[in-house]
Short mmCIF file of C-alpha atoms in Angstrom, two decimals:
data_model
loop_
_atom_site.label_atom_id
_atom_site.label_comp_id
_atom_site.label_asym_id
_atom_site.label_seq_id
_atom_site.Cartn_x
_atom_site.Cartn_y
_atom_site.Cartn_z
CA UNK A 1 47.26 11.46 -59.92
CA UNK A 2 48.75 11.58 -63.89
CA UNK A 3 46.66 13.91 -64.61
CA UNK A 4 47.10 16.05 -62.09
CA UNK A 5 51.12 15.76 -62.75
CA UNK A 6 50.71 15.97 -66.68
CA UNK A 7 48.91 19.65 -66.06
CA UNK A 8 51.82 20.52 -63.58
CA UNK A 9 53.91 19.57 -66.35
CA UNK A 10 51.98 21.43 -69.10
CA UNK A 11 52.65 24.59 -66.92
CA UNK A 12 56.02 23.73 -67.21
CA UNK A 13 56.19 22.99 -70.41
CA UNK A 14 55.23 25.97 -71.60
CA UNK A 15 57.08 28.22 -69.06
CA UNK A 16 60.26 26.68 -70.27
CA UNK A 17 59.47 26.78 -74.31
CA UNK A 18 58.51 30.76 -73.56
CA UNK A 19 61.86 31.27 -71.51
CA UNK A 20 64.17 29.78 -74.20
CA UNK A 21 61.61 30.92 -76.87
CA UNK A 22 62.99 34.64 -75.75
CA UNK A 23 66.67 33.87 -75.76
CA UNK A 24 66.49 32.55 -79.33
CA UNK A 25 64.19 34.52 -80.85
CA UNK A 26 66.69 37.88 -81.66
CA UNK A 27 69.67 35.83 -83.20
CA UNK A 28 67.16 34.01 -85.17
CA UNK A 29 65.38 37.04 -86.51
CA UNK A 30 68.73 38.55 -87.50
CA UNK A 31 68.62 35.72 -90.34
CA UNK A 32 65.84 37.95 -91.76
CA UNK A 33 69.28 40.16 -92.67
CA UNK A 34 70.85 37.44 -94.10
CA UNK A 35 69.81 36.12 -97.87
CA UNK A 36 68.40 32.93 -98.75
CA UNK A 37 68.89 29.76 -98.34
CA UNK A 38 72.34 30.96 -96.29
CA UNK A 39 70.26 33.01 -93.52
CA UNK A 40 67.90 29.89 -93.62
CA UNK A 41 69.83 27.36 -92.62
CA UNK A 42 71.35 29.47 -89.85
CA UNK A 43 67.55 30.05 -88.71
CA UNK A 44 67.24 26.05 -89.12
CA UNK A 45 70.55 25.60 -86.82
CA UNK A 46 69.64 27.99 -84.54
CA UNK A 47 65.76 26.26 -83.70
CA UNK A 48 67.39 22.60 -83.83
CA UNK A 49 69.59 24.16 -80.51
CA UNK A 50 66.99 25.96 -79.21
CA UNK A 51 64.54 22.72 -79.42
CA UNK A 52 67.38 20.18 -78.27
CA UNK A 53 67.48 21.78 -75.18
CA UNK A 54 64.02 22.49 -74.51
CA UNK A 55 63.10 19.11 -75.45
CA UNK A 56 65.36 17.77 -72.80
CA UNK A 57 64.00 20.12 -70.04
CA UNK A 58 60.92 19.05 -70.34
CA UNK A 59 61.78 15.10 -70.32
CA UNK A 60 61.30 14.54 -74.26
CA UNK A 61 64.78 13.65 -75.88
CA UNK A 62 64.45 12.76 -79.66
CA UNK A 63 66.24 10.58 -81.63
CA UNK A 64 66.78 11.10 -85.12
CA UNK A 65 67.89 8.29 -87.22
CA UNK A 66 68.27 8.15 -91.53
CA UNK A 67 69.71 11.89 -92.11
CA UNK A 68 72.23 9.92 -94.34
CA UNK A 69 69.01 9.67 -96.95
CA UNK A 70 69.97 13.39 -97.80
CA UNK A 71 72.03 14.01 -100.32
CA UNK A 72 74.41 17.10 -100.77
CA UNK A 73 72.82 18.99 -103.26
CA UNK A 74 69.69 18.15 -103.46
CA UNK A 75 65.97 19.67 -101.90
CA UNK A 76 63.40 16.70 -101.17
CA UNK A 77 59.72 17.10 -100.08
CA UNK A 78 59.92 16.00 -96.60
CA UNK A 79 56.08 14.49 -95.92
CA UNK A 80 55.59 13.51 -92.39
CA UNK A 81 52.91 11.90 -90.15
CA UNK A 82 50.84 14.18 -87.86
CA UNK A 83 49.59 13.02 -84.44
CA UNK A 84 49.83 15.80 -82.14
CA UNK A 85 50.82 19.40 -81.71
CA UNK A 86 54.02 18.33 -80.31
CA UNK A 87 55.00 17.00 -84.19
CA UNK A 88 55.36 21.05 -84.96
CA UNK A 89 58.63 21.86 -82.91
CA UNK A 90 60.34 18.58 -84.10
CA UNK A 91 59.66 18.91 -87.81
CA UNK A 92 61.54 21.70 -89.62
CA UNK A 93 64.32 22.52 -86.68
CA UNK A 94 65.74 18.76 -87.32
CA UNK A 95 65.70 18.70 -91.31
CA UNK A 96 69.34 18.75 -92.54
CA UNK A 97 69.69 21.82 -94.12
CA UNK A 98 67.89 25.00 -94.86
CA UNK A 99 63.70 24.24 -94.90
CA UNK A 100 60.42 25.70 -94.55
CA UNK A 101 57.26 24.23 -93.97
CA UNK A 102 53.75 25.51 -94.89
CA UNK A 103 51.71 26.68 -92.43
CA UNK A 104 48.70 28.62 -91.53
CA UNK A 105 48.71 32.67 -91.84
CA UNK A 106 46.68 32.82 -88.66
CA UNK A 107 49.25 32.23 -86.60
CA UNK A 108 51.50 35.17 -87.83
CA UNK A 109 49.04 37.63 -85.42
CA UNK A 110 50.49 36.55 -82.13
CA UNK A 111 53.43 38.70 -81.11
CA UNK A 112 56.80 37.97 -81.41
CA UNK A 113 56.37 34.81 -82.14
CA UNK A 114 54.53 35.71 -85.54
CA UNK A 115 57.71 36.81 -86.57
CA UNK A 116 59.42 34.37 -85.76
CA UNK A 117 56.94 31.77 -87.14
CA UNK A 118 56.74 33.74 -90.42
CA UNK A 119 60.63 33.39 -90.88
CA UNK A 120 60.24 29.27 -91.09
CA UNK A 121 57.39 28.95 -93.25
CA UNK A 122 55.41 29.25 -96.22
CA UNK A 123 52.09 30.91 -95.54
CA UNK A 124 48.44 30.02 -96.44
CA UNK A 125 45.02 30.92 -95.70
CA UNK A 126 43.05 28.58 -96.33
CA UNK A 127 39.87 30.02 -96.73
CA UNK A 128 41.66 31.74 -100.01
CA UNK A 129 41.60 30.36 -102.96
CA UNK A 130 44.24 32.81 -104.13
CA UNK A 131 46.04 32.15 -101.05
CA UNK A 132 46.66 28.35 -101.55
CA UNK A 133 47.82 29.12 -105.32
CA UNK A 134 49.98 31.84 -104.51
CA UNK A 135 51.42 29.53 -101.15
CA UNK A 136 51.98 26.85 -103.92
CA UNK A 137 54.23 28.70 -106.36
CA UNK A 138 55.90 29.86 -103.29
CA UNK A 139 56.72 25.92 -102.11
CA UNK A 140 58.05 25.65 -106.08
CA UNK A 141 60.44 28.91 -105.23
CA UNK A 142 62.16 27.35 -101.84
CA UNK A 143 62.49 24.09 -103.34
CA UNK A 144 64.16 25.86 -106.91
CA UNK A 145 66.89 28.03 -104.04
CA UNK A 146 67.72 24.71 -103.05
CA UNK A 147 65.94 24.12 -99.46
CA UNK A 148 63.66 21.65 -98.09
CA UNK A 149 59.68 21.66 -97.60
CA UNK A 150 58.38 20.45 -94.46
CA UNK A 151 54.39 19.14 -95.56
CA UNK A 152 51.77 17.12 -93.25
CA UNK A 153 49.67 15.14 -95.93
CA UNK A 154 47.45 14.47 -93.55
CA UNK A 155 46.68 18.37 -93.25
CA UNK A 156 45.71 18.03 -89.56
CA UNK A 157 46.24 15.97 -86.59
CA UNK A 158 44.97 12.43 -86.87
CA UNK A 159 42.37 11.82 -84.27
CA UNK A 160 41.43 8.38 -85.51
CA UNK A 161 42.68 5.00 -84.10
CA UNK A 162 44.25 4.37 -88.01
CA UNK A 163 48.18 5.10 -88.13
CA UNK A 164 47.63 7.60 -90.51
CA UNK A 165 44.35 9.69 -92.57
CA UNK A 166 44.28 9.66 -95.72
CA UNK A 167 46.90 12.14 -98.00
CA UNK A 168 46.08 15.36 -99.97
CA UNK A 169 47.35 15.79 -103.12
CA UNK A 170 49.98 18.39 -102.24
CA UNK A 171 52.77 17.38 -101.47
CA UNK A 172 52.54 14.74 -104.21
CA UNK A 173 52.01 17.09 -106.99
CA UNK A 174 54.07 19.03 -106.15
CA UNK A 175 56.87 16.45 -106.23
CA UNK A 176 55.48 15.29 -109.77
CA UNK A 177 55.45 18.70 -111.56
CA UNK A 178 58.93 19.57 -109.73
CA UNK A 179 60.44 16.34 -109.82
CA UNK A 180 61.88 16.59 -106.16
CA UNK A 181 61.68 12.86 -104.61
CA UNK A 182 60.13 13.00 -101.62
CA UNK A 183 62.01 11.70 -98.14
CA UNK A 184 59.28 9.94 -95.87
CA UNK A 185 59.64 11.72 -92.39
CA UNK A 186 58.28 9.21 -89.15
CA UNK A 187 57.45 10.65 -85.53
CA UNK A 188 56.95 8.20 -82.69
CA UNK A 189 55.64 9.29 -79.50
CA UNK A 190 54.54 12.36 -79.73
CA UNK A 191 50.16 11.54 -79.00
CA UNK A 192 51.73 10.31 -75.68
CA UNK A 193 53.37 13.48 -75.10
CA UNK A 194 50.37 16.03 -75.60
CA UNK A 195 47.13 13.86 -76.33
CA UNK A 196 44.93 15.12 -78.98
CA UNK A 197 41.78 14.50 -76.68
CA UNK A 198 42.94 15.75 -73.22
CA UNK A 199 43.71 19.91 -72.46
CA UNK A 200 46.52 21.20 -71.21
CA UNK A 201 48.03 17.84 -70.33
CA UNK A 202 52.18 17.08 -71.04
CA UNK A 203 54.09 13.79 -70.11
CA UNK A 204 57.86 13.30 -70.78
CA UNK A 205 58.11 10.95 -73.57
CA UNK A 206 61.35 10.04 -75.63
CA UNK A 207 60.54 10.36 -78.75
CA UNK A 208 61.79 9.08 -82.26
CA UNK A 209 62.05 10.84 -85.99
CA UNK A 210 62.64 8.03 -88.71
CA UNK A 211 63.81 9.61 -92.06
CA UNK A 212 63.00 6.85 -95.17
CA UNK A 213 64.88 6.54 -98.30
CA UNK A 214 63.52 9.07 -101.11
CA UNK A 215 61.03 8.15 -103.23
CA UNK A 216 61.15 9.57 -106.79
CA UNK A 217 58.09 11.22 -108.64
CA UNK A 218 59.76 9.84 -111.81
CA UNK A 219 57.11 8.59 -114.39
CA UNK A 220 54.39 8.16 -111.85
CA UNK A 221 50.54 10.02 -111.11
CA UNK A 222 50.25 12.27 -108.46
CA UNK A 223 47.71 9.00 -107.31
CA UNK A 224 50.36 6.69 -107.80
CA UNK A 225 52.70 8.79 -105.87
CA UNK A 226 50.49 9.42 -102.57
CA UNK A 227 49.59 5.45 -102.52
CA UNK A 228 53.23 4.37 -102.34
CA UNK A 229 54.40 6.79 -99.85
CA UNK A 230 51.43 6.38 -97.93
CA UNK A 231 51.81 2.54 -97.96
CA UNK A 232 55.81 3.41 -97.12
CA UNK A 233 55.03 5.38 -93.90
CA UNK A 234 52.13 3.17 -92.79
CA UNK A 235 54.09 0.37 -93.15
CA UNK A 236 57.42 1.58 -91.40
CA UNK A 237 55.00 3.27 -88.41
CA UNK A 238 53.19 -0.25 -87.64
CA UNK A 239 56.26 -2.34 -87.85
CA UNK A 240 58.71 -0.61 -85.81
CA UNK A 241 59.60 -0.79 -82.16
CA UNK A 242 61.33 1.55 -80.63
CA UNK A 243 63.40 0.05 -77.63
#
């Protein structure tokens, strides 16, 4: 019988995130017209709405909790966890100020939404050598106008029964040859919400986002780094429990 309501609520699920998807979409491509990071952070405002309320329609309220850890001013390397596909509308939208995230290039072919998708992210193709360097310079440029980047260490969803996989080197060098501290960034829930193992399948979940103090890059390896903020987010993921 759960499964059977979980794929009812899949169908809704996505009915709903296409429905508000198309009332938010214009306003938010009009930030194309607007420069950076000012036409950013309006995009950014506009997707935290649009996800607040979708995220209540379909029975997933999120709680946010350590915002305080940014400081006025300053662009961090947010690095967060990555358990399901439901991590991807929570990420960016609720990242205090302007931000962009990298993400994959093949997603820029649907319609619409490409668009759309394009506007909040640095692109990659991973199959391109040339690609990844260019998509790295480009993380350097939004983090020198003063926004946020959005990175999964993990690269993909973690389909082990470990709290996290092991980090790539990104977002850590990245933070050493920059010198933007990175803010740990912890999502609860969300592998309850849409499985990683079971299709089409959605149950209402309240979910959590836990933003940890910064860690600076400050006289430390790229190795050294990754270790402490992995130990920092494995540490803070197994220990806490949400009421």
């Amino acid at each position: 019988m759960r499964n059977i309501l979980a794929r009812i609520w899949a169908f809704w699920g996505l009915l709903s995130f296409v429905a508000t998807f198309l009332v938010f979409v214009w306003p938010s491509l009009a930030c194309y017209l607007i420069p950076e990071p000012r036409g950013q952070k309006i995009f950014i405002d506009l997707s935290r709405v649009w996800m607040s309320i979708w995220l209540r329609l379909v029975g997933c309220p999120l709680t946010v909790k350590g915002r305080e850890h940014f400081k006025k001013g300053e662009a961090y390397i947010v690095t967060y966890n990555h358990n399901s596909f439901m991590d991807v509308p929570l990420s960016c939208p609720f990242i205090p100020g302007a931000n962009k995230t990298i993400a994959k290039k093949s997603f820029t072919r649907i319609p619409l939404f490409g668009w759309y998708y394009s506007k909040g992210a640095v692109l990659v193709d991973r199959k391109s050598d040339a690609s990844r360097r260019k998509s790295y310079e480009e993380m350097k440029s939004v983090l020198a106008r003063g926004m946020h980047m959005s990175i999964y260490p993990e690269g993909t969803r973690n389909r082990t029964d470990q709290p996290l996989k092991a980090f790539y080197d990104g977002a850590f060098k990245l933070a050493c040859e920059t010198g933007h501290a990175i803010i740990p960034g912890v999502i609860f829930h969300t592998r309850k919400v849409l499985p990683t193992h079971k299709a089409f399948y959605f149950w209402p979940r309240k979910l959590e986002m836990h933003f940890l103090p910064p860690v600076s890059p400050a006289g430390k390896t790229v190795e050294e780094l990754k270790s402490e903020v992995f130990e920092i987010m494995k540490t803070h993921y197994t220990s806490y429990s949400p009421e």
